[in-house]
Tab-separated table of C-alpha atoms in Angstrom:
chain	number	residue	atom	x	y	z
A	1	UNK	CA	51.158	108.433	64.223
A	2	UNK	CA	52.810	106.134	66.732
A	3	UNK	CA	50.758	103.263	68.468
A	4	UNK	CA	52.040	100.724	70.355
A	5	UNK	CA	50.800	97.923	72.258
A	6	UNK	CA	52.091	94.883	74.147
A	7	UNK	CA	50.756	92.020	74.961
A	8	UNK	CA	51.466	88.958	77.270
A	9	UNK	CA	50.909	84.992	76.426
A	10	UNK	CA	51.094	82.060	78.985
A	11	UNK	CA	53.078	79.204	76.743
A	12	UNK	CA	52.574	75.815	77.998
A	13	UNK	CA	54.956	73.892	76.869
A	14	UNK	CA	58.977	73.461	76.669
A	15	UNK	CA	58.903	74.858	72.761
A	16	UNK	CA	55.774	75.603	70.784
A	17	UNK	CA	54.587	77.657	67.892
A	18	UNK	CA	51.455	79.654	68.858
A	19	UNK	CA	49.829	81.911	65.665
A	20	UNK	CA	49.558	85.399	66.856
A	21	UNK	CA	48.500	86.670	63.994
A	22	UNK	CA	44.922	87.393	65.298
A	23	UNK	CA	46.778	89.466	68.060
A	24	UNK	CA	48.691	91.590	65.834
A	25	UNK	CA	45.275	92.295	63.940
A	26	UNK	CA	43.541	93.243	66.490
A	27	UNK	CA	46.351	96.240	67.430
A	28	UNK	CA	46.306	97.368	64.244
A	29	UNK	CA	42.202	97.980	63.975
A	30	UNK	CA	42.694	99.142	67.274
A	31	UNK	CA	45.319	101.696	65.999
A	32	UNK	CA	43.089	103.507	63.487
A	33	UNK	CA	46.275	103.863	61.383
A	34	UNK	CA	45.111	103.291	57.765
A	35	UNK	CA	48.337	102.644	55.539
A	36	UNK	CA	52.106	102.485	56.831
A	37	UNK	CA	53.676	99.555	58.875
A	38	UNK	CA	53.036	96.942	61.384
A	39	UNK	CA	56.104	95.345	63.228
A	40	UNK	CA	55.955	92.744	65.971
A	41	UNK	CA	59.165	91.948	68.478
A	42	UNK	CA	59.211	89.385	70.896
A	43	UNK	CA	61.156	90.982	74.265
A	44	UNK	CA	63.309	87.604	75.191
A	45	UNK	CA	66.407	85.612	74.293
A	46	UNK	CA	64.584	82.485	74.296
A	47	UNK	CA	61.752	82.744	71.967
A	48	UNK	CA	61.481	84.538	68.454
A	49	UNK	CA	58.985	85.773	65.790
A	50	UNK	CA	58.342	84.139	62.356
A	51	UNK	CA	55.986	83.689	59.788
A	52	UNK	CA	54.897	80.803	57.868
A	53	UNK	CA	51.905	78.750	57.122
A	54	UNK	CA	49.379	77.685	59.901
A	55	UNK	CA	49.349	73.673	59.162
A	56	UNK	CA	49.929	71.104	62.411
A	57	UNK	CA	51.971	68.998	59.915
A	58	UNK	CA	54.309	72.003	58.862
A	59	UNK	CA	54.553	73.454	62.422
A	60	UNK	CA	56.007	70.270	63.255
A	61	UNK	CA	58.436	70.228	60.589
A	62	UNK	CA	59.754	73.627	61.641
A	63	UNK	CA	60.449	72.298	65.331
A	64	UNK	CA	61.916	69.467	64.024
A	65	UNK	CA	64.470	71.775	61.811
A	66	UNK	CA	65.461	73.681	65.010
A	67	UNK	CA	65.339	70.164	66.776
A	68	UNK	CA	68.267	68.942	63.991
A	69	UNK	CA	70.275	72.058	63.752
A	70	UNK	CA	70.313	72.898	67.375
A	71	UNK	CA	70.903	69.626	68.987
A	72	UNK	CA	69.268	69.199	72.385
A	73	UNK	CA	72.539	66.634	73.871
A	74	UNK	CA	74.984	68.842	72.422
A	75	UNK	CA	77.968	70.634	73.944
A	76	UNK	CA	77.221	73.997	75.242
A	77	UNK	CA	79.185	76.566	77.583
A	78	UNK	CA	75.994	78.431	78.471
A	79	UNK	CA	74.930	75.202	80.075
A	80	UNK	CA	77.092	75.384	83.869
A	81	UNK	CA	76.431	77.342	87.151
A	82	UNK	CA	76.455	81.221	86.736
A	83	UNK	CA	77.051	82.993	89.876
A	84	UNK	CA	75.326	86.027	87.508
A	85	UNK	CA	72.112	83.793	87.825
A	86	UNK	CA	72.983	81.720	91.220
A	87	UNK	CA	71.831	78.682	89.353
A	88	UNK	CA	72.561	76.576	86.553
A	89	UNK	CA	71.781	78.091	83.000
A	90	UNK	CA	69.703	75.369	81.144
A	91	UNK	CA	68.583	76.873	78.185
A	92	UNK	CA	71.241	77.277	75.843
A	93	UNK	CA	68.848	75.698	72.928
A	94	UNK	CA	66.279	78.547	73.025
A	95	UNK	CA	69.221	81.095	72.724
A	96	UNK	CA	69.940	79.451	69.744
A	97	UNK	CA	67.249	78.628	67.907
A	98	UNK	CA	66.008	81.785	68.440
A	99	UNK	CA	69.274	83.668	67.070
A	100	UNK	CA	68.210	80.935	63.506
A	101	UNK	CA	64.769	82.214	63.688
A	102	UNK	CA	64.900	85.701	64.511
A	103	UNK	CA	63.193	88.550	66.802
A	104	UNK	CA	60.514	90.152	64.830
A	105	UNK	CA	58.598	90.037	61.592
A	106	UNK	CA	57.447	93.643	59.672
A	107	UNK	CA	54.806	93.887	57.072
A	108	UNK	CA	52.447	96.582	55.552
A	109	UNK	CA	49.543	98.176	56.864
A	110	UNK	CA	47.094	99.422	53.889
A	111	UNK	CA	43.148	100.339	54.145
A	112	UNK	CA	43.793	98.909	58.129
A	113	UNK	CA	44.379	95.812	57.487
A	114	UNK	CA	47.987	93.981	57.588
A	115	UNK	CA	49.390	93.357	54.117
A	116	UNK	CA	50.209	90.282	54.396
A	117	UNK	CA	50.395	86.863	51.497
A	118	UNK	CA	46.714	84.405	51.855
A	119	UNK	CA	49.418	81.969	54.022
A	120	UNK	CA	51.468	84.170	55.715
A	121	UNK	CA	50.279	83.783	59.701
A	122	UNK	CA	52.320	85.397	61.941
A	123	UNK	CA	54.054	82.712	64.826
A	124	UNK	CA	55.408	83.682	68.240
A	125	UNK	CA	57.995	81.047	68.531
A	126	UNK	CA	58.139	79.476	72.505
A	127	UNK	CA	61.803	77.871	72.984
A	128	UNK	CA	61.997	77.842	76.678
A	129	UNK	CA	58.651	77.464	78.085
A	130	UNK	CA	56.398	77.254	80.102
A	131	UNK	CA	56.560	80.986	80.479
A	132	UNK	CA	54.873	84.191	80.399
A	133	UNK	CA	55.640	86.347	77.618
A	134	UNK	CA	55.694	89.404	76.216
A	135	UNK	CA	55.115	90.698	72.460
A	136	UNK	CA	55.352	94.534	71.103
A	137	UNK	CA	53.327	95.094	68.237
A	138	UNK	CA	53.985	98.558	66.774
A	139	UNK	CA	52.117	100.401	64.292
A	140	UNK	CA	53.318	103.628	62.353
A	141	UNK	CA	51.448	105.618	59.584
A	142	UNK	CA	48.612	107.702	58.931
B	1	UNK	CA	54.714	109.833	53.759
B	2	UNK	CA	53.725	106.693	52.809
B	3	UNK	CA	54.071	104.822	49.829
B	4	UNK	CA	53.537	101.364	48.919
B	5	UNK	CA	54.351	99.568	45.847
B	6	UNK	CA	54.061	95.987	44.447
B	7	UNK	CA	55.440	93.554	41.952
B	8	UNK	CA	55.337	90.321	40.497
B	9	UNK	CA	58.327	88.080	39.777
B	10	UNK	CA	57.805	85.052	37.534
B	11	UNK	CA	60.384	82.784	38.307
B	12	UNK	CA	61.907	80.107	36.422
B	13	UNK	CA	63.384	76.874	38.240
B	14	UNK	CA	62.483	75.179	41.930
B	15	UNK	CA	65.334	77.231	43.880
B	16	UNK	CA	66.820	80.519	42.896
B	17	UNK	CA	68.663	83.970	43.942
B	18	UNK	CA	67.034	86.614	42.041
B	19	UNK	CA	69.082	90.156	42.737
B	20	UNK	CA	65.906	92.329	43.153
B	21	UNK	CA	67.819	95.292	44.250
B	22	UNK	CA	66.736	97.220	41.229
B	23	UNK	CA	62.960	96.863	41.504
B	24	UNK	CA	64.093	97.841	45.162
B	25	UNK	CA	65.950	101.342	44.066
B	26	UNK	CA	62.792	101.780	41.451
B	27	UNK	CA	59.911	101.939	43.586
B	28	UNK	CA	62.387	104.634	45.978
B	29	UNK	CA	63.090	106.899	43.444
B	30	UNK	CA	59.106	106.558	42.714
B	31	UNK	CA	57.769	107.502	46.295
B	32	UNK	CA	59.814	110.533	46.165
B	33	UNK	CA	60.842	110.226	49.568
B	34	UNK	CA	64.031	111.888	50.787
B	35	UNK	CA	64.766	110.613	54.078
B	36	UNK	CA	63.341	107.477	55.645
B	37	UNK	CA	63.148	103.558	55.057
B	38	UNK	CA	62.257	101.193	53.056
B	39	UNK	CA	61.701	97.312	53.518
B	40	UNK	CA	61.274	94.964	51.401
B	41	UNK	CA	58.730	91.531	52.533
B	42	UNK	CA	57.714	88.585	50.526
B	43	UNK	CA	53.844	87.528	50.262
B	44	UNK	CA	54.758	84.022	50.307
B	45	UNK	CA	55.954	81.654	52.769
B	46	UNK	CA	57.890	79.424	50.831
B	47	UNK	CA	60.141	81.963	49.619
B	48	UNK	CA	61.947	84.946	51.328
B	49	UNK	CA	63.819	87.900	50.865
B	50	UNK	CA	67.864	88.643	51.848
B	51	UNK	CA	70.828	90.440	51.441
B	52	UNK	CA	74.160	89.472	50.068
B	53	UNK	CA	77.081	90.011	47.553
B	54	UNK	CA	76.068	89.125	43.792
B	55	UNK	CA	78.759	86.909	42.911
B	56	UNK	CA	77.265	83.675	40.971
B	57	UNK	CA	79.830	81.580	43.547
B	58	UNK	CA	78.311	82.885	46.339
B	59	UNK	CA	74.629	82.416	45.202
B	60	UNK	CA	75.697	78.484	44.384
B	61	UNK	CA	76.821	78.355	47.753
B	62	UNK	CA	73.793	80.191	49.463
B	63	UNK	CA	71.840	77.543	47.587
B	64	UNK	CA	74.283	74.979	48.126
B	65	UNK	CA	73.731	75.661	52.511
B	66	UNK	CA	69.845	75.577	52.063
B	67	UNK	CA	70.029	72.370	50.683
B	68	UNK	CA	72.777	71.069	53.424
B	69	UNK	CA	70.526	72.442	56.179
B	70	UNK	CA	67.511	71.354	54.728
B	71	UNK	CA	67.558	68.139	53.710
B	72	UNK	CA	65.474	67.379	50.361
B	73	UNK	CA	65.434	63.481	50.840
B	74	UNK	CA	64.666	64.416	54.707
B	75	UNK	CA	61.236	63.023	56.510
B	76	UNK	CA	58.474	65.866	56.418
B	77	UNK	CA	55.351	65.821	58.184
B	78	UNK	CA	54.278	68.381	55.550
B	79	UNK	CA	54.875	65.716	53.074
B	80	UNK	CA	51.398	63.748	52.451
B	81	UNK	CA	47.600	64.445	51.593
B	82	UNK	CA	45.839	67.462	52.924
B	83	UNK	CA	42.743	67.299	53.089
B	84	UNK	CA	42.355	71.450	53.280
B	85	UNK	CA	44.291	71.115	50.630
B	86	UNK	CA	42.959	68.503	48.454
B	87	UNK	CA	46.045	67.399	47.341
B	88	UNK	CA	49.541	66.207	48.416
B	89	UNK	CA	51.969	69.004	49.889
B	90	UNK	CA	55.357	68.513	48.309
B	91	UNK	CA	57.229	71.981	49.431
B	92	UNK	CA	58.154	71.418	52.979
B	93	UNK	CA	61.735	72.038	52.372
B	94	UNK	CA	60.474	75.832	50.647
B	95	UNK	CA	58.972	76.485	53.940
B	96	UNK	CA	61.899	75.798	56.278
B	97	UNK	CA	64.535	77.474	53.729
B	98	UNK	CA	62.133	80.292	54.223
B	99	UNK	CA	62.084	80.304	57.886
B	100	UNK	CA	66.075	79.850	58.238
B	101	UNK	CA	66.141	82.940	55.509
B	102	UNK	CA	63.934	85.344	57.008
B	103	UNK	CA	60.996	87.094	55.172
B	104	UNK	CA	61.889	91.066	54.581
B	105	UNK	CA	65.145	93.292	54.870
B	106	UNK	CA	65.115	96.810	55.935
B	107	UNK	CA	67.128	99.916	55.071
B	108	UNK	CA	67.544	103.410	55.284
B	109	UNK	CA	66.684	105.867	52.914
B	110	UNK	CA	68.918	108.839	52.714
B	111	UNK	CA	68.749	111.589	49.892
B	112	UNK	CA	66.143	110.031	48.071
B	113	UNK	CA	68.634	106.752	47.778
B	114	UNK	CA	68.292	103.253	49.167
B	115	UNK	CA	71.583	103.695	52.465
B	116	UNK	CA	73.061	100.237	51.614
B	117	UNK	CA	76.894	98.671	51.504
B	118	UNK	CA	78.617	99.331	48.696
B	119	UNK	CA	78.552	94.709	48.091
B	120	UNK	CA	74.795	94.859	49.564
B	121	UNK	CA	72.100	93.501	46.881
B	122	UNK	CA	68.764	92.815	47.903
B	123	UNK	CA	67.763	89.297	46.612
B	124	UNK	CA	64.169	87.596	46.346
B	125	UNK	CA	64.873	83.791	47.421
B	126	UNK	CA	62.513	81.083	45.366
B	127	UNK	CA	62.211	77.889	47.147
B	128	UNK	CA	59.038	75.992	45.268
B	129	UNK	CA	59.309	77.519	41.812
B	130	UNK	CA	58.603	77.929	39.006
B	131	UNK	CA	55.637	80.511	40.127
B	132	UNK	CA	54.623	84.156	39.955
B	133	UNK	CA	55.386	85.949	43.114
B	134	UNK	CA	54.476	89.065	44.688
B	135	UNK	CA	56.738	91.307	46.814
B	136	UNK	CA	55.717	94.456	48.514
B	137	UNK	CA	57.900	97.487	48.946
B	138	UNK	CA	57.032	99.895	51.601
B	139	UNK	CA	59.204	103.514	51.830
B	140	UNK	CA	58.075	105.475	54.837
B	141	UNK	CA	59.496	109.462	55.498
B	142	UNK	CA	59.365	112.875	54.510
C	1	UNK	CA	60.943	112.650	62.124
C	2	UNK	CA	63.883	110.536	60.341
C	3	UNK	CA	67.110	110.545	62.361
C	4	UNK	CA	69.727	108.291	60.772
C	5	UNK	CA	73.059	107.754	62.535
C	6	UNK	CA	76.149	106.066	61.412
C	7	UNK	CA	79.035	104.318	63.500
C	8	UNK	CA	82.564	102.588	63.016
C	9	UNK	CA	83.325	99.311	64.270
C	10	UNK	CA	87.318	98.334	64.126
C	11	UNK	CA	87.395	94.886	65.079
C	12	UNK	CA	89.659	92.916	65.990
C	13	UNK	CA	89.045	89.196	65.465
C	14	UNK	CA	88.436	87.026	62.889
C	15	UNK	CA	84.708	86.057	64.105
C	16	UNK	CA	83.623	88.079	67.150
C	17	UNK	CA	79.891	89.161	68.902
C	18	UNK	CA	80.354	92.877	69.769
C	19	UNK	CA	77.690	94.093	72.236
C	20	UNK	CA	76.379	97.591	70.566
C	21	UNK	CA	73.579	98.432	72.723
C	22	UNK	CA	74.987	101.335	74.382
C	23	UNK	CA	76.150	102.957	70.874
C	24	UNK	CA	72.591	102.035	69.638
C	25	UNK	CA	71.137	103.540	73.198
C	26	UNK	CA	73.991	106.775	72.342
C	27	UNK	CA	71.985	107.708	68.737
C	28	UNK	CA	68.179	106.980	69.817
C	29	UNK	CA	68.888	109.901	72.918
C	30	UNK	CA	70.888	111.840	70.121
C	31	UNK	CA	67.782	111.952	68.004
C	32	UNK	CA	65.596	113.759	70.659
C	33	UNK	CA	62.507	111.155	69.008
C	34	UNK	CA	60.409	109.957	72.137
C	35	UNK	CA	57.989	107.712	70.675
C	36	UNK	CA	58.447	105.862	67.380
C	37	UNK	CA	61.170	102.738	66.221
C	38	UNK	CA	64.861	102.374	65.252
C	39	UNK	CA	66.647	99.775	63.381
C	40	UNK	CA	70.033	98.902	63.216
C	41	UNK	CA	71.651	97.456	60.198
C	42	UNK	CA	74.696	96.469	59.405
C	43	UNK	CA	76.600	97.944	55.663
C	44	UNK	CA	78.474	94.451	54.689
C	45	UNK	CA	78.213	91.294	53.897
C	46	UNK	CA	80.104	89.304	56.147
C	47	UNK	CA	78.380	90.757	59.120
C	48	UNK	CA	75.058	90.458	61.006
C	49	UNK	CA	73.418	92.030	63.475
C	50	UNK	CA	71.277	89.707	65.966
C	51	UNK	CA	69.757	90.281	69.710
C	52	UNK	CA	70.678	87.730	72.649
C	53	UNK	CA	71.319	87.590	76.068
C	54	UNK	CA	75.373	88.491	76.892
C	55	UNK	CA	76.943	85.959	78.106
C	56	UNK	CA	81.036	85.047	77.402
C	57	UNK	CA	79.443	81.429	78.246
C	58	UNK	CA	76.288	82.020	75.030
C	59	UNK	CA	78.150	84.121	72.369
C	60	UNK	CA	80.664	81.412	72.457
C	61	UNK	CA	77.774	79.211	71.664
C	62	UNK	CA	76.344	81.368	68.975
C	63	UNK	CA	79.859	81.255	67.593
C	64	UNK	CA	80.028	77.444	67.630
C	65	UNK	CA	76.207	76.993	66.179
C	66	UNK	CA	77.620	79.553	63.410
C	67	UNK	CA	81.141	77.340	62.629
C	68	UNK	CA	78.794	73.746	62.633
C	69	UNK	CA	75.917	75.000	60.926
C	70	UNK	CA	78.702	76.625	58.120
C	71	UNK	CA	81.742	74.260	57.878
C	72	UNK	CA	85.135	76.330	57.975
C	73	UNK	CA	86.930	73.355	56.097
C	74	UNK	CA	83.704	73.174	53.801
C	75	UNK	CA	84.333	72.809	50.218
C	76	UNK	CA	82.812	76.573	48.107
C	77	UNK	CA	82.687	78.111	45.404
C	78	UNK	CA	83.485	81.267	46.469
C	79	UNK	CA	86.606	80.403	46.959
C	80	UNK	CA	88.677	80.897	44.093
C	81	UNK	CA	90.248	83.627	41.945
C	82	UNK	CA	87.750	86.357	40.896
C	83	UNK	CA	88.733	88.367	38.327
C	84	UNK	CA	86.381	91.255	39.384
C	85	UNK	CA	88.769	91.251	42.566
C	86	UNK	CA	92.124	90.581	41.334
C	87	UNK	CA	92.308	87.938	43.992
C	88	UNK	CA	90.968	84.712	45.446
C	89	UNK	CA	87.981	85.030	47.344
C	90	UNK	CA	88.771	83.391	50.697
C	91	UNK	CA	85.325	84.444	52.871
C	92	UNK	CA	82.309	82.196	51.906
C	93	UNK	CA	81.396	81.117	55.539
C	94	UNK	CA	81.065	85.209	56.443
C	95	UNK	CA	78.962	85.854	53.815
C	96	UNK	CA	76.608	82.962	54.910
C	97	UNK	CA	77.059	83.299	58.817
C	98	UNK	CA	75.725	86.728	57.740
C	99	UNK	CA	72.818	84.446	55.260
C	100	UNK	CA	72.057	82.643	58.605
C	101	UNK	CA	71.958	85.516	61.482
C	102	UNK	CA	70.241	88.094	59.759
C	103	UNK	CA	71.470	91.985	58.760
C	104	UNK	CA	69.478	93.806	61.139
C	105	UNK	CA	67.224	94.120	64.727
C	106	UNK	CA	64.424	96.047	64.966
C	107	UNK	CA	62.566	97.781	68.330
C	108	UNK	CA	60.228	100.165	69.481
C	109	UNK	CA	61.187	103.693	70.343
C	110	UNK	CA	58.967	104.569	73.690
C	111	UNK	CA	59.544	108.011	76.432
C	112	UNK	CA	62.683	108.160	74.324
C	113	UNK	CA	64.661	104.580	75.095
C	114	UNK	CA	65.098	101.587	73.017
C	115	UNK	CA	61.833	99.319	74.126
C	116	UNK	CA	63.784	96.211	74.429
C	117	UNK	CA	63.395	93.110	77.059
C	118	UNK	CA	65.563	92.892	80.175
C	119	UNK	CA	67.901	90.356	78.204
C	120	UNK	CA	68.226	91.547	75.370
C	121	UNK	CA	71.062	93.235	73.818
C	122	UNK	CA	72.097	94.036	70.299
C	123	UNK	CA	75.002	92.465	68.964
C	124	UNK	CA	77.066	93.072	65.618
C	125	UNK	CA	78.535	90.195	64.565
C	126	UNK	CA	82.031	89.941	62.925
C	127	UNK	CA	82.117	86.926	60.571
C	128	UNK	CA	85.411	88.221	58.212
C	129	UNK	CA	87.603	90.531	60.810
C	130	UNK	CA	89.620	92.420	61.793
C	131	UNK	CA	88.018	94.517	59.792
C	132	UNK	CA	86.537	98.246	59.751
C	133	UNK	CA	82.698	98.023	59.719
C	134	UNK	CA	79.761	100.574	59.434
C	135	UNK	CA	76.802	100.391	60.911
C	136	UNK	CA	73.362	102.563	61.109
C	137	UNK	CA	71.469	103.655	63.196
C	138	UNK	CA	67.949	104.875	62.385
C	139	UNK	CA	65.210	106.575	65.056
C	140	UNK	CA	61.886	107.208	63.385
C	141	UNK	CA	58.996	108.687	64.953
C	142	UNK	CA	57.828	111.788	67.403
C-alpha cells in the first residue's frame, strides 16, 4: 500500500524551525498502514527536513550553526539580477543551508505508529520565509 | 515484505565511527528479502548514521571536521540548567554534529545483498558517548 | 514492485554539480510503477547526491560552501601512503564533501512522475573527478 499526503504551512519568519512531527503522525494513523515506512520531503530549495530534539535553547543553537557556517554578509554569485527571475535573487543562504541540512527524514512505521527515538521530533526547517510551504509525507507498507 | 530489526550498540568514548555495515548485511540476509531496500536510522539525536570509506585516516579526519565545524569551546544555548530536564545539558555539540551528519542512509537491495560501492561502509556516528544505542534496520521488498 | 536501475556518470572535472533529473525522470517511466517512491544513491565515496535549484550562479555557491566548509590546503590524515593502496591517498576533502552533502535524495513516486517541487532538481555531485561514477536508481511501489 501506497498513501500519500501533502500538506501546506504558513512560516512567519525569515528562518525558523517548526516541529512537524504531529503532522507526519497524523498521515500515518490516517494511512491505516500498520508496519513499513514513513518518509517526509520538503518540495523547495530553500527550506529542508531534520530531526532533533524539541528544546527552544537547542533550536537556537542549530540556527546559530547554519548562521556560522553559512554566513549571511558573505560573497555569493546567486545573489545579482537574473533575467530567469526578472529580479534580484536574494536568497542564496537558504540554498545553502538547506543543501547542510538536507531534504527529507525516513523512519519506521510499526503497530501504526512512527518508530521513532523518545527525542527524535521531526523539524521542517524555514530558510527563506515568510512563505507558504509544502511537505509530502509518504507512507508504504501493509 | 516487511521486516524490521533492532540493535543495541554500547559505545565506548564521547565521539566515535563505528563501521556498522555488518549488523547492516546481518539483519538483510535475515529478512530474506531478494529485491528491495533497506535503511538504516538512528533512535537518537545526538548521534547519526553515514556512509564512508573505512580507513582509520579518514575516520580521524571525519572526526577531526565535526569538531572544526562544531566548535566544543563554542557558546551553546543548550548549555545550562533545564528545568524539564532537571539537570544541566552538556551535549549541544552531539546534537549539531548530528544534524550536519544526517540521521539514516538508504540502499538497495538486490539478490538478497545490501547494492552498495565496493569502498561504501555504513557507519553509526557517537557524538555524547559512552552510551547504549539503538539503531533500527528496516528492509522492505519481495 | 522493486525496479532498480543503474547509470554511468563520466565526468569531467575535478569538483562538478551534474543535474541528473532527466536520467532519474528516464528510469521512474522505465519502471512502469505509478504510485510509490524512488531514491537515488550514489556507489562512492567521494560523491553525493543533493537536490537544489539550477543555477550556474548557486552550484557555484554550493561549490564554494563545499571548498570553505572543507579546506583544500587543510592539513589530513588521509593523506599519506597507504599500504592497502600502494599509493598516497590524495582525496580527503571528497570523501568529506561527500560526509557533508549527503549520498542520496529521496521522493515520492505519484501518476507515474517523480513528485518533486518546481525547483527542485537532483544533482550528483563530483567531489574527486574526472572520474567514472555509478549511480542507482530505485522505483518502488504500484
Amino acid at each position: 500500500m501506497v498513501k500519500l499526503e501533502e500538506f501546506v504551512i504558513h512560516t512567519t519568519k525569515y528562518n525558523d524551525f517548526i516541529n512537524i512531527t504531529g503532522e507526519v503522525e497524523k498521515c500515518v494513523a490516517k494511512s491505516g498502514i500498520k508496519s513499513g515506512m514513513v518518509f517526509v520531503v520538503t518540495m523547495h530549495t530553500t527550506t529542508a527536513i531534520t530531526t532533533n530534539e524539541a528544546l527552544e535553547c537547542l533550536q537556537s543553537d542549530m540556527m546559530n550553526l547554519m548562521w556560522k557556517l553559512v554566513d549571511e554578509d558573505g560573497n555569493y554569485s546567486h545573489a545579482r539580477m537574473l533575467h530567469s527571475y526578472g529580479t534580484t535573487a536574494g536568497n542564496p543562504t537558504g540554498h545553502l543551508r538547506s543543501m547542510l541540512t538536507g531534504s527529507h527524514v525516513i523512519f519506521p512505521v510499526a503497530d501504526g505508529k512512527v518508530l521513532r527515538g523518545s527525542a527524535q521530533e521531526i523539524f521542517f526547517c524555514e530558510y527563506d520565509g515568510a512563505q507558504s510551504r509544502k511537505i509530502c509525507v509518504e507512507v508504504m507498507g501493509e
